[in-house]
Amino acid sequence: MKIILRSIIAIYRKELQGYFSSSLAYVIAGVFWFLSSLFFFFILDNIVREVAQLDLQGQFGVSPPPVDVPSVVLQNFMAVMGSLSLVILPILSMGLYAEERKRGTLELLATSPITNWAVALGKLLAVLTFFVTLIMPLAVIEGLALSRGQPPIPLVTLLSLLMVSHLGLVFMAAAILALGLFISSLTDSSILAAIVTFALILLLWIVDLLGDTLGGGLGEMLNHLSLLKHYTTLTQGVLDLSSFVLFLSYVVLGLFLTAQSIDLFRFQRS
Amino acid sequence: MIEVEHLSKVYGSTTAIEDVTFQVEPGEILGLLGPNGAGKTTTMRILAGYLPATQGTARVNGFEVHENPMAVRQRIGYLPETPPLYLDMTVEGYLHFVARLKGVSAGDREQRVQTVLQECNLLEKRTSLIHKLSKGFRQRVGIAQAIVHDPPAIILDEPTVGLDPRQIIDVRHLIKKLAGNKTVILSTHILPEVSMTCNRVAIINQGHVVGTGSLTDLMTQLAGVSSYELLLQGDQSRIAQQLLNLSGIQSLHWHDLEDASNPRLSLRVVCDPGTELGPKIAATLVHEGAYIYEIRPTVTNLEDVFLQLTTEEQTSIEGDVISDLEGSSSAAEGADQEENSDGKEPL
C-alpha cells in the first residue's frame, strides 16, 4: 500500500513539475485567465445595466421582479467557465499519455514496479491540481465581487454557494480529464487525442438534448449522462449528490479504460 | 539468475520468437546476438515485463515474470532501444524520479542517485536539461536510470546503437564496469561488441536461438571448418558443378560484385573440417579453363560464426541476385547447397 502511494506521488510530482517547465501550461493559464476575467467583467457590467433599467421601471410605478444578483452573476459566470473548460481540458489531457508513447517513456513506466492505474491516477491528480490552480484566483475574484452586493448576503451562504459550484466545476473537470486521459492513451498523436476528446465531451455535454428528442427510457438514461445538466444543477448551489456520483463514475471509467488500454496495447504491439 | 525456458511470442499470425531457451549466471554478461528483426527486442521486453509471452517461462532471481511481475520489475533494470528520457527534466531530477518510481526508499535515494551519477560519469551534467545532452550522454543517462535502484539484473537493448566510436567505447567501458556484481544481458547486431564486452553469447536468428556458449567455445567448434575466398573468371554454372563434384566441399557462397559489368566471379567455398582442399580446388579450376585471380584460405573469426549460424536470410538474397545475373540453375544449386549446410550445423 505504501509503495503504491509512493509511486502515485512520484508520478504526481513529476507531472506537476512538468507544467512549470512547459510553455504550453503558461500559455493555457494566460489565455484562460484573460478570457474568463473578460467574461466576468461583461457579466457584471451586464447585470448592473439590467438592474439600473429595472430601477428606472420602478420609478414609473411598475414594481420590478426581485433579482438575486449574486446567484445570477455566479450562474452566468460558471456557465462561461464550463464552456471555457470544455476547450481547455482536452488540451490539458491530450499529451498525458500520447507524449509518453511518442517519446518511448511509456516503456519505462510499464516496466517499473507500479501498476497502470496508479500511473493513471497520479497523472489525473496532477492535471486536476493544475486545473484547480487555474480556477482558484477566479473564485477569489468572484467572492470579492459578490460580497460587495447590497443588501449583503451572509458570508456562509456566499461561501457555500461558491464552494458547491466550484466543486461541481472541479468534479466535472475530473470526469472530462479522465476520459481525455483514456483517449490520450490510445494514440501517440497529441493533436488527435485533443480533437477526439473534444468531440466526445461535446457529445456528453449536450447528450440530454438527444435524450429529450428520443424520449422514453433510453432518453431518460441519456439525460442522466449529460455533463451540462449536472453541472448546471451544481452551479445553482444545489448540492446534488447524484451529480457528484455521475462525475465520479466517469472518473473511474476513464481510469479503468486507461489502465486496460495500456495493457492491451502492449499485447498487440509488434 | 536469469532463466528463459521455451519462450514463444506470437503477434497475430507472425511468430516473433519460438522456443527460446537460455540461462545467465550471476555476474555474467550475456550478449544476445542476431540480425535486425531476429527477436532480440521481443525477448528482452518479455524479460522486462513489458510484453507477456505467448508460451514459456522466464525467471529472474527465481521470480517468474508473468506470475510475479512486480517482484521481477524491482529486480531488473531495463534500457529500451530508445532511452526512455523526459527531455524537459534535468539529469538529476530525472534520476530522482526514476528512483522513486522503482521504489528506492527516501533515505537511500539521494545516495543512489549520486552513486549512479558518478558511475556513469554524469556528474558534470547533473543539472543539465536532458534535451540539451548529446546522444552519448543521453545513452549514459539511460543506463543510469536502469541501475539507479541497484537491480541484480540489467537488460540493455542495443546500448551502443547510433553512437559515435568514442561514445561507443565509453558505453562499453561502463557496461564492463557493471559486470561482476550484476548480471547483464545486452543485445546487439554488431559482432565486435560481443567479443569486447560479453562472457557468453546467445545467437538468435528468426526467433530461434541457434547457438549459445562462450565465444571461445563457439570459435573452437567452428575452427575445424575451412573455407576459401576465390576471385575468378569463367562459366559460373560449370564451375559450380565441378567444384561441388569435389568430395569434401560443403557449399558455395557466391558474392555479389559491386560492378555488375565485371566478368569476374567472387565466391566462398566452405569445405569439410580438417581438409586441405586448396590445391585440389585450384587444379579443378585450371582444368575447367577458368582464370584464377585470387585464392585465399579464410580464418574462422566471429563474423564467420555469425555467417554460418544465420545464413538463411543471406541465401535467399544471394540466390535472387545470381538468378538475376545468370542462368537460374547454378543459383538453385548454390541455394540448395547452402540450405544443406544449414542443416549440418555443428551447433
mmCIF file of N, CA, C and O in Angstrom, chain A residues 40 43 47 68-83 142 146 161-162 165-166 228 231-238:
data_model
loop_
_atom_site.group_PDB
_atom_site.id
_atom_site.type_symbol
_atom_site.label_atom_id
_atom_site.label_comp_id
_atom_site.label_asym_id
_atom_site.label_seq_id
_atom_site.Cartn_x
_atom_site.Cartn_y
_atom_site.Cartn_z
ATOM 1 N N PHE A 40 -16.092 37.775 -16.972
ATOM 2 C CA PHE A 40 -16.581 38.173 -15.661
ATOM 3 C C PHE A 40 -16.970 39.648 -15.686
ATOM 4 O O PHE A 40 -18.030 40.050 -15.206
ATOM 5 N N ILE A 43 -20.202 40.141 -17.661
ATOM 6 C CA ILE A 43 -21.377 39.655 -16.936
ATOM 7 C C ILE A 43 -21.773 40.644 -15.841
ATOM 8 O O ILE A 43 -22.945 40.986 -15.677
ATOM 9 N N ILE A 47 -25.283 42.889 -15.720
ATOM 10 C CA ILE A 47 -26.281 42.831 -14.659
ATOM 11 C C ILE A 47 -26.481 44.211 -14.037
ATOM 12 O O ILE A 47 -27.595 44.592 -13.685
ATOM 13 N N ASP A 68 -31.966 38.271 -7.858
ATOM 14 C CA ASP A 68 -30.916 37.779 -6.959
ATOM 15 C C ASP A 68 -29.580 37.928 -7.677
ATOM 16 O O ASP A 68 -29.105 37.014 -8.345
ATOM 17 N N VAL A 69 -29.020 39.123 -7.564
ATOM 18 C CA VAL A 69 -27.835 39.453 -8.361
ATOM 19 C C VAL A 69 -26.687 38.449 -8.164
ATOM 20 O O VAL A 69 -26.175 37.906 -9.147
ATOM 21 N N PRO A 70 -26.271 38.174 -6.924
ATOM 22 C CA PRO A 70 -25.124 37.271 -6.779
ATOM 23 C C PRO A 70 -25.319 35.932 -7.481
ATOM 24 O O PRO A 70 -24.423 35.465 -8.191
ATOM 25 N N SER A 71 -26.491 35.320 -7.308
ATOM 26 C CA SER A 71 -26.630 33.984 -7.894
ATOM 27 C C SER A 71 -26.755 34.055 -9.412
ATOM 28 O O SER A 71 -26.275 33.170 -10.121
ATOM 29 N N VAL A 72 -27.354 35.139 -9.938
ATOM 30 C CA VAL A 72 -27.407 35.271 -11.401
ATOM 31 C C VAL A 72 -25.999 35.428 -11.969
ATOM 32 O O VAL A 72 -25.616 34.764 -12.938
ATOM 33 N N VAL A 73 -25.232 36.292 -11.320
ATOM 34 C CA VAL A 73 -23.859 36.509 -11.790
ATOM 35 C C VAL A 73 -23.091 35.195 -11.746
ATOM 36 O O VAL A 73 -22.436 34.790 -12.711
ATOM 37 N N LEU A 74 -23.194 34.522 -10.598
ATOM 38 C CA LEU A 74 -22.428 33.294 -10.426
ATOM 39 C C LEU A 74 -22.835 32.246 -11.451
ATOM 40 O O LEU A 74 -21.987 31.608 -12.089
ATOM 41 N N GLN A 75 -24.155 32.107 -11.633
ATOM 42 C CA GLN A 75 -24.615 31.094 -12.602
ATOM 43 C C GLN A 75 -24.130 31.405 -14.006
ATOM 44 O O GLN A 75 -23.632 30.519 -14.719
ATOM 45 N N ASN A 76 -24.254 32.659 -14.386
ATOM 46 C CA ASN A 76 -23.801 33.025 -15.735
ATOM 47 C C ASN A 76 -22.311 32.788 -15.891
ATOM 48 O O ASN A 76 -21.847 32.263 -16.903
ATOM 49 N N PHE A 77 -21.582 33.192 -14.831
ATOM 50 C CA PHE A 77 -20.140 33.063 -14.942
ATOM 51 C C PHE A 77 -19.708 31.594 -14.954
ATOM 52 O O PHE A 77 -18.818 31.210 -15.719
ATOM 53 N N MET A 78 -20.368 30.793 -14.121
ATOM 54 C CA MET A 78 -19.996 29.384 -14.098
ATOM 55 C C MET A 78 -20.312 28.715 -15.433
ATOM 56 O O MET A 78 -19.610 27.804 -15.867
ATOM 57 N N ALA A 79 -21.382 29.187 -16.080
ATOM 58 C CA ALA A 79 -21.698 28.641 -17.403
ATOM 59 C C ALA A 79 -20.569 28.950 -18.372
ATOM 60 O O ALA A 79 -20.141 28.088 -19.161
ATOM 61 N N VAL A 80 -20.033 30.182 -18.280
ATOM 62 C CA VAL A 80 -18.915 30.557 -19.150
ATOM 63 C C VAL A 80 -17.696 29.701 -18.834
ATOM 64 O O VAL A 80 -17.023 29.174 -19.731
ATOM 65 N N MET A 81 -17.432 29.545 -17.518
ATOM 66 C CA MET A 81 -16.286 28.730 -17.109
ATOM 67 C C MET A 81 -16.409 27.304 -17.637
ATOM 68 O O MET A 81 -15.427 26.697 -18.088
ATOM 69 N N GLY A 82 -17.620 26.781 -17.574
ATOM 70 C CA GLY A 82 -17.865 25.436 -18.087
ATOM 71 C C GLY A 82 -17.495 25.337 -19.557
ATOM 72 O O GLY A 82 -16.789 24.419 -19.980
ATOM 73 N N SER A 83 -17.949 26.331 -20.328
ATOM 74 C CA SER A 83 -17.677 26.295 -21.768
ATOM 75 C C SER A 83 -16.187 26.451 -22.044
ATOM 76 O O SER A 83 -15.638 25.784 -22.925
ATOM 77 N N GLU A 142 -14.477 36.240 -7.720
ATOM 78 C CA GLU A 142 -15.937 36.144 -7.613
ATOM 79 C C GLU A 142 -16.380 36.455 -6.188
ATOM 80 O O GLU A 142 -17.309 37.248 -5.967
ATOM 81 N N LEU A 146 -18.851 39.489 -5.258
ATOM 82 C CA LEU A 146 -20.209 39.200 -4.801
ATOM 83 C C LEU A 146 -20.425 39.631 -3.355
ATOM 84 O O LEU A 146 -21.544 39.944 -2.965
ATOM 85 N N LEU A 161 -22.243 28.696 -1.474
ATOM 86 C CA LEU A 161 -22.626 28.789 -2.894
ATOM 87 C C LEU A 161 -21.392 28.633 -3.788
ATOM 88 O O LEU A 161 -21.386 27.861 -4.754
ATOM 89 N N LEU A 162 -20.352 29.381 -3.418
ATOM 90 C CA LEU A 162 -19.111 29.304 -4.201
ATOM 91 C C LEU A 162 -18.519 27.906 -4.147
ATOM 92 O O LEU A 162 -18.064 27.357 -5.154
ATOM 93 N N SER A 165 -20.567 25.308 -6.282
ATOM 94 C CA SER A 165 -20.450 25.485 -7.729
ATOM 95 C C SER A 165 -19.040 25.158 -8.211
ATOM 96 O O SER A 165 -18.864 24.548 -9.275
ATOM 97 N N HIS A 166 -18.022 25.539 -7.416
ATOM 98 C CA HIS A 166 -16.660 25.255 -7.860
ATOM 99 C C HIS A 166 -16.295 23.792 -7.698
ATOM 100 O O HIS A 166 -15.549 23.243 -8.507
ATOM 101 N N LEU A 228 -23.535 18.696 -18.842
ATOM 102 C CA LEU A 228 -24.029 20.060 -18.677
ATOM 103 C C LEU A 228 -25.146 20.115 -17.650
ATOM 104 O O LEU A 228 -25.192 20.994 -16.794
ATOM 105 N N TYR A 231 -23.849 19.675 -14.205
ATOM 106 C CA TYR A 231 -23.006 20.819 -13.874
ATOM 107 C C TYR A 231 -23.885 22.024 -13.521
ATOM 108 O O TYR A 231 -23.658 22.710 -12.522
ATOM 109 N N THR A 232 -24.921 22.265 -14.336
ATOM 110 C CA THR A 232 -25.812 23.397 -14.093
ATOM 111 C C THR A 232 -26.497 23.267 -12.742
ATOM 112 O O THR A 232 -26.630 24.248 -12.005
ATOM 113 N N THR A 233 -26.920 22.056 -12.410
ATOM 114 C CA THR A 233 -27.556 21.839 -11.114
ATOM 115 C C THR A 233 -26.639 22.315 -9.993
ATOM 116 O O THR A 233 -27.055 23.019 -9.075
ATOM 117 N N LEU A 234 -25.370 21.925 -10.108
ATOM 118 C CA LEU A 234 -24.432 22.262 -9.034
ATOM 119 C C LEU A 234 -24.139 23.757 -8.989
ATOM 120 O O LEU A 234 -24.004 24.341 -7.916
ATOM 121 N N THR A 235 -24.045 24.389 -10.159
ATOM 122 C CA THR A 235 -23.737 25.821 -10.148
ATOM 123 C C THR A 235 -24.897 26.628 -9.575
ATOM 124 O O THR A 235 -24.718 27.776 -9.200
ATOM 125 N N GLN A 236 -26.073 26.028 -9.544
ATOM 126 C CA GLN A 236 -27.186 26.745 -8.915
ATOM 127 C C GLN A 236 -27.096 26.637 -7.400
ATOM 128 O O GLN A 236 -27.953 27.129 -6.690
ATOM 129 N N GLY A 237 -26.098 25.985 -6.919
ATOM 130 C CA GLY A 237 -25.910 25.863 -5.480
ATOM 131 C C GLY A 237 -26.649 24.681 -4.896
ATOM 132 O O GLY A 237 -26.739 24.541 -3.685
ATOM 133 N N VAL A 238 -27.200 23.833 -5.748
ATOM 134 C CA VAL A 238 -27.901 22.650 -5.255
ATOM 135 C C VAL A 238 -26.879 21.540 -5.041
ATOM 136 O O VAL A 238 -26.224 21.097 -5.984
#
